[in-house]
Amino acid sequence: MSALILIIGNKNYSSWSLRPWVFMKQNQMAFTEKRIILSAETTEEELSQYSSGFKVPILQDGDLLIWDSLSILEYLSETYLQSKGWPKNAEARAMARSVSAEMHSSFYALKKELPMNCRKHLKILNLSSAALQGVERITALWQTCRTKFGKDGEWLFGEYTIADAMFAPVALRFAGYDISLGDGESAYVQSVLKQPAIVEWIAAGKAETEIIPEDEIEI
């Protein structure tokens, strides 16, 4: 059994869990996955042992616990990948950190109105102005990253970085809710969707049977 244990929530819904999971898979890191069903009667009891504020994901490395997606990604990059989770170029690295932090702390309306749901494929026509502004901001960030630093590969900074892991759930949202995108942004979403780890995650999410009503949208 791997020394690294990643505690995640439902794959169908938990966008925060997806981020470190796909990053670890992409970098071929060995880890044991522990899934805790969210919004169940046993959820708080199961999460109480981790001191994470009853939230997922959590990374357990021996006796050390790290929670919060971005903190986990930083720890993995620094401890196990010689900081290769970020671009080598200093300017690219600064931008990758900035866009990752913005993804982490912003876009509340978009996240609320377009909850991640691997089972859904809907056309959403009535997004709020705040959510639409979020879409515009994210696509602008993608354009800037790809134009300045991503010309040598299919990812935001050419090679796969923490930034791609941070934006992976957004790509799934844009695809699942049929958000209109430009050619460059559509190509990036397709790169995410064909990523083997993402294919594996989506299949597992679709196979889950649990329903979290607040994350279900009907039109």
Short mmCIF file of N, CA and C in Angstrom, two decimals, residues 128-191:
data_model
loop_
_atom_site.label_atom_id
_atom_site.label_comp_id
_atom_site.label_asym_id
_atom_site.label_seq_id
_atom_site.Cartn_x
_atom_site.Cartn_y
_atom_site.Cartn_z
N SER A 128 -26.58 33.84 -14.59
CA SER A 128 -26.58 35.21 -14.09
C SER A 128 -25.43 35.99 -14.71
N SER A 129 -25.51 37.30 -14.60
CA SER A 129 -24.43 38.13 -15.15
C SER A 129 -23.10 37.83 -14.44
N ALA A 130 -23.16 37.52 -13.15
CA ALA A 130 -21.93 37.20 -12.41
C ALA A 130 -21.30 35.91 -12.92
N ALA A 131 -22.13 34.92 -13.20
CA ALA A 131 -21.61 33.66 -13.74
C ALA A 131 -21.04 33.85 -15.14
N LEU A 132 -21.73 34.63 -15.96
CA LEU A 132 -21.23 34.91 -17.31
C LEU A 132 -19.91 35.67 -17.26
N GLN A 133 -19.79 36.59 -16.31
CA GLN A 133 -18.52 37.29 -16.14
C GLN A 133 -17.42 36.32 -15.74
N GLY A 134 -17.79 35.31 -14.94
CA GLY A 134 -16.82 34.28 -14.57
C GLY A 134 -16.34 33.49 -15.77
N VAL A 135 -17.27 33.12 -16.65
CA VAL A 135 -16.90 32.41 -17.87
C VAL A 135 -15.95 33.26 -18.71
N GLU A 136 -16.29 34.53 -18.87
CA GLU A 136 -15.46 35.44 -19.67
C GLU A 136 -14.07 35.60 -19.05
N ARG A 137 -14.02 35.70 -17.74
CA ARG A 137 -12.73 35.87 -17.07
C ARG A 137 -11.87 34.62 -17.23
N ILE A 138 -12.46 33.45 -17.04
CA ILE A 138 -11.70 32.21 -17.15
C ILE A 138 -11.18 32.01 -18.57
N THR A 139 -12.03 32.24 -19.56
CA THR A 139 -11.58 32.05 -20.94
C THR A 139 -10.49 33.06 -21.30
N ALA A 140 -10.59 34.27 -20.74
CA ALA A 140 -9.53 35.26 -20.98
C ALA A 140 -8.21 34.81 -20.35
N LEU A 141 -8.30 34.25 -19.15
CA LEU A 141 -7.09 33.73 -18.50
C LEU A 141 -6.47 32.60 -19.34
N TRP A 142 -7.30 31.70 -19.82
CA TRP A 142 -6.79 30.61 -20.65
C TRP A 142 -6.10 31.15 -21.90
N GLN A 143 -6.72 32.13 -22.53
CA GLN A 143 -6.14 32.71 -23.74
C GLN A 143 -4.77 33.32 -23.45
N THR A 144 -4.69 34.05 -22.34
CA THR A 144 -3.43 34.70 -21.98
C THR A 144 -2.35 33.67 -21.68
N CYS A 145 -2.68 32.66 -20.91
CA CYS A 145 -1.70 31.62 -20.56
C CYS A 145 -1.22 30.89 -21.81
N ARG A 146 -2.14 30.51 -22.67
CA ARG A 146 -1.79 29.75 -23.87
C ARG A 146 -0.97 30.62 -24.83
N THR A 147 -1.35 31.89 -24.98
CA THR A 147 -0.65 32.76 -25.92
C THR A 147 0.77 33.07 -25.45
N LYS A 148 0.90 33.37 -24.16
CA LYS A 148 2.21 33.76 -23.64
C LYS A 148 3.14 32.59 -23.38
N PHE A 149 2.58 31.48 -22.88
CA PHE A 149 3.44 30.42 -22.36
C PHE A 149 3.10 29.02 -22.84
N GLY A 150 2.01 28.83 -23.58
CA GLY A 150 1.55 27.48 -23.87
C GLY A 150 1.73 27.00 -25.29
N LYS A 151 2.54 27.68 -26.06
CA LYS A 151 2.64 27.36 -27.48
C LYS A 151 3.34 26.02 -27.76
N ASP A 152 4.08 25.51 -26.81
CA ASP A 152 4.84 24.27 -27.03
C ASP A 152 4.12 23.02 -26.56
N GLY A 153 2.86 23.12 -26.21
CA GLY A 153 2.11 21.95 -25.76
C GLY A 153 0.63 22.26 -25.71
N GLU A 154 -0.15 21.29 -25.27
CA GLU A 154 -1.61 21.44 -25.27
C GLU A 154 -2.16 22.02 -23.98
N TRP A 155 -1.30 22.18 -22.97
CA TRP A 155 -1.77 22.64 -21.67
C TRP A 155 -1.59 24.15 -21.52
N LEU A 156 -2.07 24.72 -20.44
CA LEU A 156 -2.07 26.17 -20.28
C LEU A 156 -0.68 26.76 -20.37
N PHE A 157 0.30 26.04 -19.87
CA PHE A 157 1.69 26.52 -19.91
C PHE A 157 2.57 25.57 -20.72
N GLY A 158 1.98 24.94 -21.70
CA GLY A 158 2.70 23.97 -22.54
C GLY A 158 2.70 22.61 -21.90
N GLU A 159 3.52 22.42 -20.89
CA GLU A 159 3.52 21.18 -20.12
C GLU A 159 2.48 21.26 -19.00
N TYR A 160 2.05 20.10 -18.55
CA TYR A 160 1.02 20.01 -17.52
C TYR A 160 1.52 20.58 -16.20
N THR A 161 0.70 21.43 -15.57
CA THR A 161 1.07 22.04 -14.29
C THR A 161 -0.11 22.00 -13.32
N ILE A 162 0.15 22.51 -12.13
CA ILE A 162 -0.90 22.64 -11.12
C ILE A 162 -2.07 23.46 -11.66
N ALA A 163 -1.79 24.45 -12.49
CA ALA A 163 -2.85 25.28 -13.05
C ALA A 163 -3.86 24.44 -13.83
N ASP A 164 -3.39 23.46 -14.57
CA ASP A 164 -4.30 22.60 -15.33
C ASP A 164 -5.16 21.76 -14.39
N ALA A 165 -4.57 21.30 -13.30
CA ALA A 165 -5.36 20.55 -12.32
C ALA A 165 -6.41 21.44 -11.68
N MET A 166 -6.05 22.70 -11.40
CA MET A 166 -7.00 23.61 -10.79
C MET A 166 -8.18 23.93 -11.71
N PHE A 167 -7.94 23.97 -13.01
CA PHE A 167 -9.00 24.32 -13.95
C PHE A 167 -9.72 23.11 -14.53
N ALA A 168 -9.29 21.90 -14.18
CA ALA A 168 -9.93 20.70 -14.74
C ALA A 168 -11.43 20.65 -14.47
N PRO A 169 -11.89 20.93 -13.25
CA PRO A 169 -13.35 20.88 -13.03
C PRO A 169 -14.11 21.91 -13.85
N VAL A 170 -13.47 23.05 -14.13
CA VAL A 170 -14.12 24.07 -14.95
C VAL A 170 -14.31 23.55 -16.37
N ALA A 171 -13.29 22.88 -16.89
CA ALA A 171 -13.41 22.30 -18.23
C ALA A 171 -14.56 21.30 -18.28
N LEU A 172 -14.72 20.49 -17.24
CA LEU A 172 -15.84 19.55 -17.18
C LEU A 172 -17.17 20.28 -17.10
N ARG A 173 -17.21 21.37 -16.36
CA ARG A 173 -18.43 22.16 -16.29
C ARG A 173 -18.78 22.75 -17.66
N PHE A 174 -17.80 23.36 -18.31
CA PHE A 174 -18.05 23.97 -19.61
C PHE A 174 -18.57 22.94 -20.61
N ALA A 175 -18.01 21.73 -20.57
CA ALA A 175 -18.46 20.68 -21.48
C ALA A 175 -19.83 20.16 -21.07
N GLY A 176 -20.03 19.93 -19.79
CA GLY A 176 -21.28 19.34 -19.32
C GLY A 176 -22.48 20.23 -19.46
N TYR A 177 -22.26 21.55 -19.42
CA TYR A 177 -23.37 22.49 -19.55
C TYR A 177 -23.36 23.20 -20.89
N ASP A 178 -22.55 22.71 -21.81
CA ASP A 178 -22.54 23.18 -23.19
C ASP A 178 -22.34 24.70 -23.28
N ILE A 179 -21.33 25.19 -22.55
CA ILE A 179 -21.01 26.61 -22.57
C ILE A 179 -20.32 26.96 -23.88
N SER A 180 -20.78 28.03 -24.52
CA SER A 180 -20.21 28.45 -25.80
C SER A 180 -18.79 29.00 -25.59
N LEU A 181 -17.84 28.46 -26.34
CA LEU A 181 -16.44 28.84 -26.20
C LEU A 181 -15.83 29.12 -27.56
N GLY A 182 -14.74 29.86 -27.56
CA GLY A 182 -13.98 30.07 -28.78
C GLY A 182 -13.20 28.82 -29.15
N ASP A 183 -12.61 28.83 -30.33
CA ASP A 183 -11.90 27.65 -30.81
C ASP A 183 -10.75 27.24 -29.89
N GLY A 184 -9.98 28.20 -29.44
CA GLY A 184 -8.84 27.88 -28.58
C GLY A 184 -9.26 27.29 -27.26
N GLU A 185 -10.32 27.86 -26.68
CA GLU A 185 -10.80 27.38 -25.39
C GLU A 185 -11.47 26.01 -25.54
N SER A 186 -12.18 25.82 -26.64
CA SER A 186 -12.79 24.51 -26.90
C SER A 186 -11.71 23.44 -27.06
N ALA A 187 -10.61 23.78 -27.71
CA ALA A 187 -9.52 22.83 -27.88
C ALA A 187 -8.91 22.46 -26.54
N TYR A 188 -8.80 23.45 -25.66
CA TYR A 188 -8.25 23.16 -24.33
C TYR A 188 -9.18 22.24 -23.55
N VAL A 189 -10.47 22.50 -23.62
CA VAL A 189 -11.44 21.63 -22.94
C VAL A 189 -11.33 20.21 -23.47
N GLN A 190 -11.15 20.06 -24.77
CA GLN A 190 -11.02 18.73 -25.34
C GLN A 190 -9.74 18.04 -24.86
N SER A 191 -8.68 18.80 -24.68
CA SER A 191 -7.44 18.21 -24.13
C SER A 191 -7.69 17.66 -22.74
#
